[in-house]
Coordinates of C-alpha atoms and ligand atoms in Angstrom, one line a residue:
Chain A
M1 CA 13.0 -21.6 22.6
S2 CA 11.2 -19.1 20.6
E3 CA 14.9 -17.9 20.0
L4 CA 15.6 -21.1 17.7
I5 CA 12.6 -20.7 15.9
E6 CA 12.9 -16.9 15.0
K7 CA 16.7 -18.2 14.4
I8 CA 15.2 -20.9 11.8
G9 CA 13.5 -18.4 10.2
I10 CA 16.0 -15.7 9.8
C11 CA 18.8 -18.7 8.1
V12 CA 15.9 -19.9 5.5
E13 CA 15.2 -15.8 4.7
R14 CA 18.7 -15.1 4.6
G15 CA 19.7 -18.8 2.8
K16 CA 22.2 -19.7 5.4
V17 CA 21.9 -23.4 5.5
N18 CA 24.4 -24.8 7.7
K19 CA 27.8 -23.6 9.8
A20 CA 29.7 -24.8 6.7
S21 CA 28.2 -22.5 4.3
P22 CA 30.2 -19.1 3.8
F23 CA 26.8 -17.3 2.5
P24 CA 25.4 -14.9 3.7
P25 CA 29.2 -13.5 4.3
D26 CA 27.9 -12.0 7.5
M27 CA 26.9 -15.1 9.1
K28 CA 29.9 -17.1 7.6
G29 CA 31.1 -19.4 10.6
L30 CA 27.8 -19.0 12.5
D31 CA 24.8 -21.9 12.8
G32 CA 22.7 -22.2 9.9
A33 CA 19.1 -23.9 9.3
D34 CA 20.4 -27.4 9.7
E35 CA 22.1 -27.0 13.2
Y36 CA 19.2 -24.7 14.6
T37 CA 16.6 -27.3 13.3
K38 CA 18.3 -30.2 15.0
L39 CA 18.5 -28.0 18.5
A40 CA 15.0 -27.1 18.2
I41 CA 14.0 -30.5 17.7
E42 CA 16.2 -31.7 20.7
A43 CA 14.7 -28.9 22.5
K44 CA 11.2 -30.8 22.1
T45 CA 9.8 -27.8 19.8
S46 CA 6.8 -28.7 18.0
A47 CA 7.4 -29.4 14.4
D48 CA 4.6 -27.3 13.5
A49 CA 6.3 -24.3 14.9
I50 CA 9.6 -25.6 13.2
L51 CA 7.4 -25.5 9.9
Q52 CA 5.9 -22.4 10.5
A53 CA 9.2 -20.6 10.9
C54 CA 10.5 -22.0 7.7
N55 CA 7.1 -21.4 6.0
D56 CA 7.5 -17.3 7.3
G57 CA 11.2 -17.0 5.9
M58 CA 10.2 -18.4 2.6
Q59 CA 7.1 -16.0 2.8
R60 CA 9.7 -13.2 3.5
V61 CA 12.5 -13.7 1.2
G62 CA 9.7 -14.8 -1.7
E63 CA 8.1 -10.9 -1.0
K64 CA 11.6 -9.5 -1.5
F65 CA 12.0 -11.4 -4.8
G66 CA 8.6 -10.2 -5.9
K67 CA 10.1 -6.6 -5.4
N68 CA 13.3 -7.2 -7.1
L69 CA 15.2 -6.7 -3.4
V70 CA 16.8 -10.1 -3.9
F71 CA 17.0 -12.2 -7.1
V72 CA 17.0 -15.9 -8.0
P73 CA 20.4 -17.1 -6.3
E74 CA 19.1 -15.6 -2.8
L75 CA 15.8 -17.3 -3.9
L76 CA 17.7 -20.5 -4.0
M77 CA 20.0 -20.3 -1.3
A78 CA 16.8 -19.9 1.0
A79 CA 15.2 -23.2 -1.1
K80 CA 18.5 -24.9 0.3
A81 CA 18.0 -24.0 3.3
M82 CA 14.6 -24.5 3.8
H83 CA 15.4 -28.1 2.5
A84 CA 18.1 -28.3 5.4
V85 CA 15.0 -27.8 7.8
M86 CA 12.8 -30.2 5.6
A87 CA 15.1 -33.0 5.9
H88 CA 14.7 -32.8 9.8
L89 CA 11.2 -32.4 9.4
K90 CA 10.7 -35.9 7.2
P91 CA 9.8 -38.1 10.2
F92 CA 6.8 -35.9 11.1
F93 CA 5.3 -35.7 7.9
Q94 CA 5.7 -39.5 7.7
S95 CA 4.3 -40.0 10.9
G96 CA 1.2 -37.3 10.3
T97 CA 2.3 -35.1 13.3
V98 CA 2.7 -32.1 10.3
K99 CA 0.2 -31.7 7.5
T100 CA 0.8 -29.8 4.5
K101 CA -1.7 -27.6 3.3
G102 CA -2.7 -29.7 0.3
T103 CA -1.0 -31.2 -2.7
F104 CA 0.2 -29.2 -5.6
I105 CA 1.1 -31.2 -8.6
L106 CA 3.4 -28.7 -11.0
G107 CA 5.3 -28.8 -14.4
T108 CA 6.3 -27.2 -17.5
V109 CA 3.9 -28.2 -20.2
A110 CA 4.6 -30.2 -23.3
G111 CA 7.3 -29.0 -25.8
D112 CA 8.8 -26.6 -23.4
L113 CA 12.1 -27.4 -21.8
H114 CA 12.4 -24.0 -19.5
D115 CA 12.2 -24.6 -15.6
I116 CA 14.0 -22.0 -13.7
G117 CA 11.0 -20.0 -12.8
K118 CA 8.9 -23.5 -12.5
N119 CA 11.5 -24.3 -10.1
L120 CA 11.2 -21.2 -8.0
V121 CA 7.6 -21.8 -7.9
S122 CA 7.9 -24.8 -6.6
M123 CA 10.2 -23.9 -3.6
V124 CA 8.2 -20.9 -2.3
I125 CA 5.2 -23.1 -2.7
E126 CA 6.8 -25.8 -0.7
G127 CA 8.1 -23.4 1.7
N128 CA 4.8 -22.3 2.1
G129 CA 3.8 -25.7 3.7
W130 CA 2.4 -27.7 0.6
K131 CA 3.4 -30.8 -0.4
V132 CA 4.9 -30.3 -4.0
I133 CA 4.9 -32.7 -6.7
D134 CA 7.3 -31.4 -9.5
L135 CA 6.9 -33.2 -12.7
G136 CA 9.6 -31.7 -14.6
V137 CA 9.7 -30.1 -18.0
D138 CA 7.9 -31.1 -21.5
V139 CA 5.1 -32.9 -19.4
K140 CA 2.0 -34.3 -21.1
A141 CA -1.9 -33.8 -20.2
P142 CA -2.0 -37.8 -19.8
R143 CA 0.7 -37.7 -17.2
F144 CA -0.9 -34.7 -15.1
I145 CA -4.3 -36.5 -15.6
Q146 CA -2.4 -39.6 -13.9
K147 CA -1.0 -37.7 -11.6
I148 CA -4.5 -36.0 -10.4
S149 CA -6.3 -39.3 -10.0
E150 CA -3.6 -40.4 -7.3
N151 CA -4.2 -37.0 -5.4
P152 CA -7.5 -36.4 -5.1
G153 CA -8.2 -32.8 -4.1
C154 CA -4.6 -31.3 -5.4
V155 CA -4.1 -28.5 -7.4
V156 CA -2.3 -28.3 -10.5
G157 CA -0.1 -25.5 -11.7
L158 CA 1.2 -25.3 -15.3
S159 CA 4.2 -23.2 -16.4
A160 CA 5.3 -22.3 -19.8
L161 CA 7.8 -19.9 -21.3
L162 CA 7.5 -20.1 -25.2
T163 CA 4.6 -18.9 -27.3
T164 CA 4.7 -21.9 -29.2
T165 CA 3.8 -24.0 -26.1
I166 CA 0.8 -22.0 -24.8
A167 CA -1.7 -24.0 -27.2
N168 CA -0.3 -26.9 -25.7
M169 CA -0.8 -25.6 -22.0
A170 CA -4.5 -24.7 -23.4
N171 CA -5.0 -28.2 -24.0
T172 CA -3.7 -29.2 -21.1
I173 CA -6.4 -27.4 -19.3
K174 CA -8.9 -28.5 -21.6
E175 CA -8.3 -32.6 -21.1
I176 CA -7.7 -32.0 -17.0
K177 CA -10.9 -29.9 -17.1
T178 CA -13.0 -32.9 -19.0
T179 CA -11.7 -35.5 -17.0
S180 CA -11.4 -33.7 -13.9
P181 CA -13.9 -31.0 -13.7
T182 CA -13.5 -30.0 -10.1
T183 CA -9.4 -29.8 -10.1
K184 CA -8.1 -26.4 -9.9
V185 CA -5.4 -25.4 -12.2
I186 CA -3.0 -22.1 -12.0
V187 CA -0.9 -21.0 -14.9
G188 CA 2.3 -18.5 -15.0
G189 CA 5.4 -17.8 -17.4
A190 CA 6.4 -14.8 -19.1
P191 CA 4.3 -15.0 -22.1
L192 CA 1.1 -15.2 -20.3
T193 CA -1.4 -12.4 -18.9
A194 CA -4.4 -12.6 -16.4
G195 CA -6.5 -12.4 -19.8
S196 CA -4.8 -15.0 -21.9
A197 CA -5.0 -17.3 -18.6
Q198 CA -8.9 -17.1 -18.4
E199 CA -9.3 -17.4 -22.0
M200 CA -7.8 -20.6 -21.5
G201 CA -10.0 -21.7 -19.0
A202 CA -7.6 -21.4 -16.1
D203 CA -8.8 -20.7 -12.6
G204 CA -6.1 -18.1 -11.8
Y205 CA -2.7 -16.7 -13.2
A206 CA 0.1 -15.4 -11.2
R207 CA 3.2 -13.5 -12.1
D208 CA 5.6 -14.6 -9.8
P209 CA 6.0 -17.4 -7.1
Q210 CA 4.5 -15.2 -4.3
A211 CA 1.4 -14.6 -6.4
A212 CA 1.1 -18.2 -6.9
V213 CA 1.0 -18.8 -3.1
A214 CA -1.4 -16.2 -2.7
L215 CA -3.7 -17.5 -5.4
L216 CA -3.0 -21.1 -4.0
N217 CA -3.7 -20.6 -0.5
S218 CA -6.9 -18.7 -1.6
I219 CA -8.3 -21.3 -3.8
G220 CA -7.1 -23.8 -1.3
V221 CA -8.0 -27.5 -1.4
S222 CA -11.2 -28.7 -3.1
Chain B
M1 CA 18.1 10.4 -48.5
L2 CA 20.9 8.5 -46.5
S3 CA 22.1 4.9 -47.4
L4 CA 21.2 2.0 -45.1
K5 CA 24.6 2.7 -43.6
E6 CA 24.7 5.8 -43.1
N7 CA 21.3 5.9 -41.4
V8 CA 22.6 3.4 -38.8
V9 CA 25.4 5.7 -38.2
E10 CA 22.9 8.6 -37.5
T11 CA 21.0 6.8 -35.4
L12 CA 24.1 5.4 -33.2
K13 CA 25.1 8.6 -32.8
N14 CA 21.5 10.1 -31.9
G15 CA 22.0 12.4 -34.9
N16 CA 19.7 13.3 -38.2
P17 CA 18.3 9.2 -39.6
D18 CA 15.7 10.0 -42.1
S19 CA 13.9 6.7 -41.1
F20 CA 13.8 4.0 -38.3
V21 CA 16.8 1.7 -39.1
N22 CA 14.1 -1.4 -40.0
G23 CA 15.2 -4.3 -37.7
W24 CA 18.4 -6.2 -39.1
E25 CA 17.8 -4.8 -42.8
P26 CA 21.1 -2.9 -42.6
F27 CA 22.9 -5.6 -41.2
P28 CA 22.5 -9.0 -42.3
Q29 CA 24.2 -12.0 -40.3
V30 CA 27.0 -14.2 -41.7
W31 CA 26.9 -17.4 -40.5
D32 CA 30.4 -18.7 -39.6
P33 CA 32.2 -21.9 -39.3
V34 CA 33.5 -21.3 -35.2
F35 CA 29.2 -21.1 -35.0
F36 CA 28.9 -24.4 -36.6
Y37 CA 31.5 -25.8 -35.1
M38 CA 30.2 -25.0 -31.3
F39 CA 26.7 -25.9 -32.2
P40 CA 27.1 -29.1 -34.4
V41 CA 23.1 -29.9 -34.2
A42 CA 20.0 -29.6 -36.8
P43 CA 16.2 -29.8 -35.6
G44 CA 15.6 -33.4 -34.5
L45 CA 19.5 -33.6 -33.5
T46 CA 21.2 -34.0 -30.0
A47 CA 25.1 -33.5 -29.9
V48 CA 27.9 -33.1 -27.3
N49 CA 29.3 -29.7 -28.2
P50 CA 33.5 -29.1 -28.0
W51 CA 33.1 -27.9 -24.4
G52 CA 31.1 -31.4 -23.6
T53 CA 27.6 -30.1 -23.1
T54 CA 24.9 -32.1 -24.3
I55 CA 22.6 -29.9 -26.6
H56 CA 19.3 -30.5 -28.6
W57 CA 17.3 -29.1 -30.9
G58 CA 13.9 -30.6 -30.8
V59 CA 11.7 -30.7 -33.9
N60 CA 9.2 -28.0 -34.2
E61 CA 11.4 -26.0 -31.9
P62 CA 12.8 -22.6 -32.5
G63 CA 15.9 -23.4 -31.2
V64 CA 18.6 -25.1 -29.1
M65 CA 18.6 -26.0 -25.5
P66 CA 21.4 -27.4 -23.6
I67 CA 20.1 -30.6 -21.9
I68 CA 22.1 -30.7 -18.3
N69 CA 21.7 -32.7 -15.5
E70 CA 23.2 -34.4 -12.6
E71 CA 24.7 -37.3 -14.9
N72 CA 26.2 -35.4 -17.8
K73 CA 26.8 -31.6 -16.4
V74 CA 30.4 -30.9 -17.5
C75 CA 31.4 -28.8 -14.1
P76 CA 29.9 -30.5 -11.5
D77 CA 32.3 -29.2 -9.2
I78 CA 33.3 -25.6 -9.6
T79 CA 36.2 -25.4 -7.2
E80 CA 37.7 -28.5 -9.3
W81 CA 36.6 -26.2 -12.7
R82 CA 40.0 -26.8 -14.1
K83 CA 39.6 -30.3 -13.9
Y84 CA 36.5 -30.5 -16.0
C85 CA 36.3 -27.4 -18.3
K86 CA 38.3 -27.7 -21.6
A87 CA 38.0 -24.7 -23.9
P88 CA 38.1 -25.8 -27.4
D89 CA 41.0 -24.7 -29.0
I90 CA 39.4 -22.9 -31.7
E91 CA 42.9 -21.5 -33.3
N92 CA 43.9 -24.4 -34.7
I93 CA 41.3 -26.3 -36.0
S94 CA 41.0 -26.4 -39.7
L95 CA 37.7 -24.1 -40.5
D96 CA 36.5 -23.5 -43.8
W97 CA 35.9 -19.8 -44.1
S98 CA 35.0 -20.1 -47.9
E99 CA 31.5 -19.8 -47.6
A100 CA 31.2 -17.1 -44.8
K101 CA 34.0 -15.0 -46.7
S102 CA 31.4 -15.0 -50.2
A103 CA 28.3 -14.4 -48.0
A104 CA 30.2 -11.4 -46.3
E105 CA 31.4 -10.1 -49.8
K106 CA 28.1 -10.3 -51.3
I107 CA 26.6 -8.2 -48.0
R108 CA 29.4 -5.4 -49.1
A109 CA 28.6 -5.3 -52.0
E110 CA 24.7 -4.5 -51.2
N111 CA 26.3 -1.6 -49.3
K112 CA 25.3 -3.2 -45.9
F113 CA 27.1 -3.8 -42.9
V114 CA 28.6 -7.4 -42.0
M115 CA 27.4 -8.6 -39.1
C116 CA 28.7 -11.7 -37.1
W117 CA 26.7 -13.6 -34.5
N118 CA 28.5 -14.9 -30.8
V119 CA 26.6 -17.3 -28.9
T120 CA 26.6 -18.3 -26.0
G121 CA 27.7 -15.2 -24.0
V122 CA 30.1 -15.5 -20.6
F123 CA 26.9 -15.9 -18.4
E124 CA 25.2 -18.4 -20.6
S125 CA 28.6 -20.3 -21.2
L126 CA 28.5 -20.8 -17.5
H127 CA 25.1 -22.3 -17.2
F128 CA 25.9 -24.5 -20.1
L129 CA 28.7 -26.4 -18.4
M130 CA 27.0 -26.7 -14.5
G131 CA 23.2 -25.8 -15.2
F132 CA 21.3 -22.9 -14.2
E133 CA 21.1 -23.5 -10.5
D134 CA 24.5 -24.0 -9.6
T135 CA 25.7 -21.2 -11.6
L136 CA 23.5 -18.7 -9.9
C137 CA 24.4 -19.9 -6.5
N138 CA 28.1 -20.5 -7.3
F139 CA 28.2 -16.2 -7.3
L140 CA 27.5 -16.7 -3.8
I141 CA 29.0 -19.4 -2.3
Q142 CA 32.2 -19.9 -4.7
P143 CA 32.8 -16.6 -6.0
D144 CA 36.6 -17.0 -6.6
A145 CA 36.6 -19.9 -8.5
M146 CA 33.5 -18.2 -10.6
H147 CA 35.7 -15.2 -10.8
D148 CA 38.6 -17.8 -12.6
L149 CA 36.5 -19.5 -14.6
I150 CA 34.9 -16.3 -16.2
A151 CA 38.3 -15.4 -17.0
Y152 CA 39.2 -18.5 -18.5
I153 CA 35.6 -18.5 -20.8
T154 CA 36.4 -14.8 -21.5
D155 CA 39.8 -15.6 -22.9
F156 CA 37.8 -18.0 -24.9
K157 CA 35.4 -15.7 -26.5
I158 CA 38.3 -13.1 -27.2
K159 CA 39.9 -15.9 -29.2
Q160 CA 36.6 -16.6 -31.3
I161 CA 36.4 -13.0 -31.7
R162 CA 39.6 -12.5 -32.7
L163 CA 38.9 -15.2 -35.2
L164 CA 35.5 -13.2 -36.8
I165 CA 37.5 -10.1 -37.1
E166 CA 40.4 -11.7 -38.7
N167 CA 38.4 -13.8 -41.3
L168 CA 35.6 -11.7 -41.9
S169 CA 36.2 -8.1 -41.1
C170 CA 33.0 -8.3 -39.8
D171 CA 31.9 -4.5 -39.1
M172 CA 29.1 -5.3 -36.1
I173 CA 29.0 -8.3 -34.1
M174 CA 26.2 -9.1 -32.1
F175 CA 27.3 -11.1 -28.6
H176 CA 24.5 -13.0 -27.0
D177 CA 24.2 -12.9 -23.2
D178 CA 20.7 -13.1 -21.8
W179 CA 21.0 -11.5 -18.2
G180 CA 17.7 -11.6 -16.6
S181 CA 14.0 -12.3 -17.0
K182 CA 10.9 -10.3 -18.3
Y183 CA 10.8 -8.4 -15.0
S184 CA 14.0 -8.5 -13.0
L185 CA 17.8 -9.3 -13.3
F186 CA 18.8 -13.2 -12.5
M187 CA 20.9 -11.5 -10.1
D188 CA 21.8 -8.4 -7.9
P189 CA 22.7 -5.6 -10.3
D190 CA 25.9 -5.4 -8.0
T191 CA 26.6 -9.1 -8.2
W192 CA 26.0 -8.8 -12.2
R193 CA 28.9 -5.9 -11.7
E194 CA 31.4 -7.7 -9.6
F195 CA 31.1 -11.0 -12.1
F196 CA 30.6 -9.4 -15.6
K197 CA 31.3 -5.8 -15.8
E198 CA 35.0 -5.9 -16.3
P199 CA 35.0 -9.3 -18.6
Y200 CA 32.7 -7.6 -20.5
R201 CA 34.7 -4.4 -20.8
K202 CA 37.8 -6.5 -22.4
I203 CA 35.4 -8.3 -24.8
Y204 CA 33.6 -5.1 -26.2
G205 CA 36.8 -3.5 -25.8
L206 CA 38.7 -5.6 -28.1
M207 CA 35.6 -5.1 -30.6
K208 CA 35.8 -1.0 -30.3
E209 CA 39.9 -1.5 -30.9
H210 CA 39.2 -3.1 -34.3
G211 CA 36.4 -0.4 -35.1
V212 CA 33.4 -2.8 -34.7
I213 CA 29.9 -1.8 -33.8
T214 CA 28.7 -3.7 -30.9
M215 CA 25.7 -5.1 -30.1
H216 CA 24.7 -7.1 -27.1
H217 CA 21.4 -9.1 -27.0
A218 CA 19.6 -9.3 -23.7
D219 CA 15.7 -10.0 -24.3
S220 CA 15.8 -9.0 -20.5
Y221 CA 14.8 -6.7 -18.2
C222 CA 17.9 -4.8 -17.9
Q223 CA 17.1 -1.3 -17.0
P224 CA 19.4 -1.5 -13.5
I225 CA 22.7 -2.0 -15.4
V226 CA 22.3 0.2 -18.3
V227 CA 24.7 2.9 -17.5
D228 CA 27.3 -0.1 -17.2
M229 CA 26.6 -1.3 -20.4
V230 CA 27.6 2.0 -21.6
D231 CA 30.4 1.8 -19.7
V232 CA 31.6 -1.6 -21.0
G233 CA 31.2 -0.4 -24.8
I234 CA 28.1 -1.4 -26.0
D235 CA 26.6 0.6 -28.8
I236 CA 23.1 -1.2 -29.4
W237 CA 21.2 -3.1 -26.8
Q238 CA 19.4 -5.7 -29.2
G239 CA 16.0 -7.1 -27.1
V240 CA 15.2 -4.4 -25.2
L241 CA 11.9 -5.9 -23.8
P242 CA 8.8 -3.4 -23.4
S243 CA 8.8 -4.2 -19.9
N244 CA 11.9 -2.0 -19.5
D245 CA 11.1 1.6 -19.2
I246 CA 12.7 2.6 -22.4
Q247 CA 12.2 6.1 -22.1
Q248 CA 13.6 6.5 -18.7
I249 CA 16.8 4.5 -20.2
K250 CA 17.1 6.8 -22.8
K251 CA 17.5 9.7 -20.3
D252 CA 20.0 7.1 -17.9
T253 CA 22.3 6.7 -21.1
G254 CA 21.9 10.1 -22.6
G255 CA 22.1 9.2 -26.2
K256 CA 25.0 6.5 -26.0
L257 CA 22.9 3.4 -26.0
T258 CA 20.9 2.5 -29.0
L259 CA 18.0 0.3 -28.0
M260 CA 17.1 -2.0 -30.8
G261 CA 13.5 -4.1 -29.6
G262 CA 10.7 -2.7 -28.0
I263 CA 8.0 -5.1 -29.9
D264 CA 6.3 -7.5 -27.4
A265 CA 7.2 -10.8 -29.1
H266 CA 4.3 -12.7 -27.2
L267 CA 1.4 -10.3 -28.4
V268 CA 2.7 -10.3 -32.3
D269 CA 4.5 -13.8 -32.6
C270 CA 2.0 -16.1 -32.1
E271 CA 0.1 -19.0 -33.9
N272 CA -3.1 -17.2 -34.5
W273 CA -1.5 -13.9 -35.1
D274 CA -3.5 -10.7 -36.3
E275 CA -2.4 -8.5 -38.6
A276 CA -4.1 -5.8 -37.1
V277 CA -2.9 -6.8 -33.7
V278 CA 0.8 -6.6 -35.4
R279 CA 0.7 -3.4 -37.0
G280 CA -1.1 -1.7 -33.8
E281 CA 1.8 -3.1 -31.6
V282 CA 4.4 -2.0 -33.8
A283 CA 2.5 1.6 -34.4
R284 CA 2.4 1.7 -30.5
A285 CA 6.5 1.1 -30.1
C286 CA 7.1 3.9 -32.8
R287 CA 5.0 6.1 -30.7
E288 CA 6.2 5.5 -27.5
Y289 CA 9.6 5.0 -27.9
H290 CA 10.4 7.3 -31.1
D291 CA 11.2 10.6 -29.0
G292 CA 14.8 11.0 -28.3
G293 CA 15.7 9.0 -31.1
C294 CA 18.3 5.9 -30.4
F295 CA 15.6 3.5 -31.0
I296 CA 15.2 0.6 -33.5
P297 CA 12.0 -1.0 -33.7
C298 CA 12.0 -4.4 -33.9
L299 CA 10.8 -7.9 -31.9
T300 CA 12.9 -8.9 -29.2
Y301 CA 14.4 -12.4 -30.2
G302 CA 18.0 -12.3 -31.0
G303 CA 18.0 -13.1 -34.6
E304 CA 16.0 -11.5 -37.7
L305 CA 13.5 -14.8 -38.2
C306 CA 10.4 -15.0 -36.3
I307 CA 8.6 -18.3 -35.0
Y308 CA 5.6 -17.7 -37.3
P309 CA 5.6 -17.2 -41.2
G310 CA 4.1 -13.7 -42.4
V311 CA 4.9 -11.7 -39.0
K312 CA 8.1 -10.4 -40.1
E313 CA 7.2 -8.9 -43.4
I314 CA 4.0 -7.1 -41.6
I315 CA 6.6 -5.9 -38.7
M316 CA 8.6 -4.7 -41.8
D317 CA 5.9 -3.2 -43.6
E318 CA 4.4 -1.6 -40.6
V319 CA 7.9 0.5 -39.8
R320 CA 8.1 1.5 -43.4
N321 CA 4.5 3.3 -42.6
Q322 CA 5.5 4.7 -39.5
N323 CA 8.9 6.6 -41.4
Q324 CA 5.6 8.9 -42.8
I325 CA 4.4 10.1 -39.4
Y326 CA 7.8 9.9 -37.9
F327 CA 10.8 11.6 -40.5
S328 CA 9.1 14.4 -42.7
G329 CA 10.3 13.5 -46.0
S330 CA 10.1 9.7 -46.0
Ligands
B1M401 C1 2.0 -22.4 -11.8 O1 2.1 -21.0 -11.6 C2 2.9 -20.7 -12.0 C3 3.0 -19.0 -11.6 C4 4.8 -18.4 -11.9 C5 5.6 -19.0 -12.8 C6 4.9 -20.0 -13.2 C7 4.2 -21.2 -13.0 N1 6.1 -20.5 -14.0 C8 6.9 -19.2 -14.6 N2 6.3 -18.3 -13.3 C9 6.7 -17.0 -12.8 O2 7.7 -17.1 -11.7 C10 9.0 -17.2 -12.0 C11 9.5 -16.4 -11.2 O3 9.6 -14.9 -11.1 C12 8.7 -16.6 -13.5 O4 9.5 -17.5 -14.3 P1 10.3 -16.9 -15.8 O5 10.9 -18.3 -16.2 O6 9.8 -16.0 -16.1 O7 11.6 -16.4 -15.0 C13 12.8 -17.2 -14.5 C14 13.0 -16.7 -12.8 C15 13.9 -16.8 -15.4 N3 13.8 -16.6 -16.5 C16 14.0 -17.9 -17.5 O8 14.3 -18.7 -17.2 C17 13.8 -17.4 -19.0 C18 14.8 -16.9 -19.3 C19 15.1 -16.7 -20.7 C20 16.2 -15.7 -21.1 C21 15.6 -17.9 -21.1 C22 16.5 -19.2 -20.9 C23 17.4 -18.7 -19.7 C24 16.8 -20.1 -21.6 N4 15.9 -20.3 -23.0 CO1 14.9 -19.5 -23.7 N5 14.6 -18.1 -22.5 C25 13.9 -17.3 -22.6 C26 14.0 -16.4 -21.8 C27 13.9 -14.7 -22.1 C28 13.5 -13.7 -21.2 N6 13.8 -12.7 -20.7 O9 12.4 -13.9 -20.5 C29 12.8 -17.6 -23.8 C30 11.6 -17.8 -23.0 N7 13.5 -18.8 -24.0 C31 12.9 -18.6 -25.9 C32 13.4 -19.7 -26.7 C33 13.2 -19.5 -28.2 C34 14.5 -20.7 -26.4 N8 14.6 -20.9 -25.0 C35 15.7 -22.1 -25.1 C36 16.4 -22.2 -24.1 C37 17.0 -21.6 -23.0 C38 18.1 -22.0 -22.2 C39 18.2 -23.2 -22.2 C40 19.2 -21.3 -22.8 C41 17.6 -21.2 -21.0 C42 16.6 -22.1 -20.2 C43 17.5 -22.9 -19.0 C44 16.6 -23.6 -18.4 N9 17.0 -24.5 -17.5 O10 15.4 -23.1 -18.3 C45 15.2 -22.9 -26.3 C46 14.1 -23.8 -25.4 C47 13.9 -25.2 -25.7 C48 12.3 -25.6 -25.7 N10 11.9 -26.4 -26.2 O11 12.0 -25.2 -24.4 C49 14.7 -21.7 -27.3 C50 13.7 -22.3 -28.4 C51 16.3 -21.6 -28.1 C52 16.4 -20.0 -27.9 N11 17.5 -19.7 -26.9 O12 16.1 -19.5 -28.6 C53 12.4 -17.4 -26.2 C54 10.8 -17.9 -26.1 C55 10.1 -17.0 -27.5 C56 9.0 -17.2 -27.7 N12 8.2 -16.0 -28.2 O13 8.3 -18.2 -27.6 C57 12.7 -16.4 -25.0 C58 11.6 -15.3 -24.6 C59 13.9 -15.9 -25.4 C60 14.1 -15.2 -27.2 N13 13.5 -14.4 -27.4 O14 14.4 -15.7 -27.8 C61 7.7 -16.2 -13.9 O15 7.1 -16.3 -15.0

């Protein structure tokens, strides 16, 4: 059983989605995250243990990404493998057998349509065991506020890539903090620095998805 | 005193320039009819380009964005790309070159280089057809089909470049292809080499055959592939972000690659820009990157405009000030 768990973690880390997937080449023709998760569930492995293996796999690939040892394609494949695992775990989430660490509401701020970085953050955080509500791009403050009210205790993540939308990010934080002062907001995106994030009133800045995970886990759920 | 053109040539060969090349000053851009054909948009408009990609230019936004989703992506299945991807027949459409030709003549009369712009690059063309995530994943899961599609796109780019050279006899071409983010390439350097090195050798090889100075725009972290960039024939890497180790790149490329950029756009081109900060950042860039030559101080954008009015003028003025420090006799 522990062997299956280990294999699930490896498949997530390496981005091996299922048997049919030709990637990675050295695992061609072998079972992938999909098949191993099915087997693990049939062998009555606890959903928590499967989820943990998946989280560990995402954690490892996220760390490698932060060190430029793997790149966006490999991270995307890992996320696909993670989703293959999650599809099997859905009934356990629905029944409450397994719990997420909390809810993370994420979006690219108003006026900004860049989403590659945000999507990676979303995948890695989901892989770390959080429920992620991705509001997409060009998200205006009222939409964040509405979602916050529907998800008490959530943490919010804002992404921006344009200098012109940094002001929208600052305004969004201000509006969130006005209506919901206890909600924690973290930010990221190439134009930002820890200093600028602090100036605009964010509770934290993350340079990459792995740093966002660390930040989120340290902030926790209010 | 060298002319603007001579000064560029001296900078490119790491010889004896007598001042910094000041951004885009010696090579103004000519807008050509192929560009307008490929990007039929203006602020506030959405359109479908000749490849079938939906593009949008938001009001108050600095440029064009492809809008790609599951419903409208041109190439939903890379294995069937021949069915979905049809290159525009630019050699057989009627294009009016007269305005571009007279703009080019005017530039020549001012004794400056005529520069044409070529967007989108090979990688960018791929993500315009299928979106970013499919593009990146397909390198890993459908490499053969990706190689074939890249060859098809490269042929199209070659035709586009031939038209520019034939009609405008341009001296320089800036080819636009962003290969990475601020701190990393989008893909493993070996993946880049596998898919892009040879196509780019063809593209830049053609320009070189016609004596065109080659400029590649990528405002990205490209440090791991700089030697390859020289190999494929790039003279100027425009857009070099300060997150690259610029001095190390000069050592690695041994005076064969001129680096244009180095000024942090996020610091200087912002809503509440401050003249002292702008001047300070230009001075920093000149101080840190002047040694070893091969450096053109410039913002990292792939064009001469700034987002916020006034910033460009201050940058250019400060570069002139910096000449007094680094070039005796300026
Ligand atoms: C909540 O917590 C967190 C924590 C961490 C977070 C986070 C949130 N969000 C991000 N992170 C962090 O984690 C991620 C993973 O490590 C990282 O995310 P990044 O997004 O930084 O990294 C991604 C993995 C990859 N990086 C990217 O995706 C951005 C790369 C560059 C090249 C870029 C791309 C690819 C694109 N662009 Co655009 N684009 C540029 C970029 C230049 C550059 N070198 O960065 C930039 C950002 N773009 C720019 C511009 C101007 C534009 N772009 C536009 C369009 C596009 C494309 C469609 C071509 C494409 C985006 C495709 C897409 N679906 O997102 C237009 C935007 C329209 C709009 N309203 O948004 C357009 C206006 C048009 C144009 N091309 O000039 C420039 C901004 C200039 C400025 N000063 O503001 C730019 C710097 C390029 C340039 N110099 O011209 C971290 O920042």
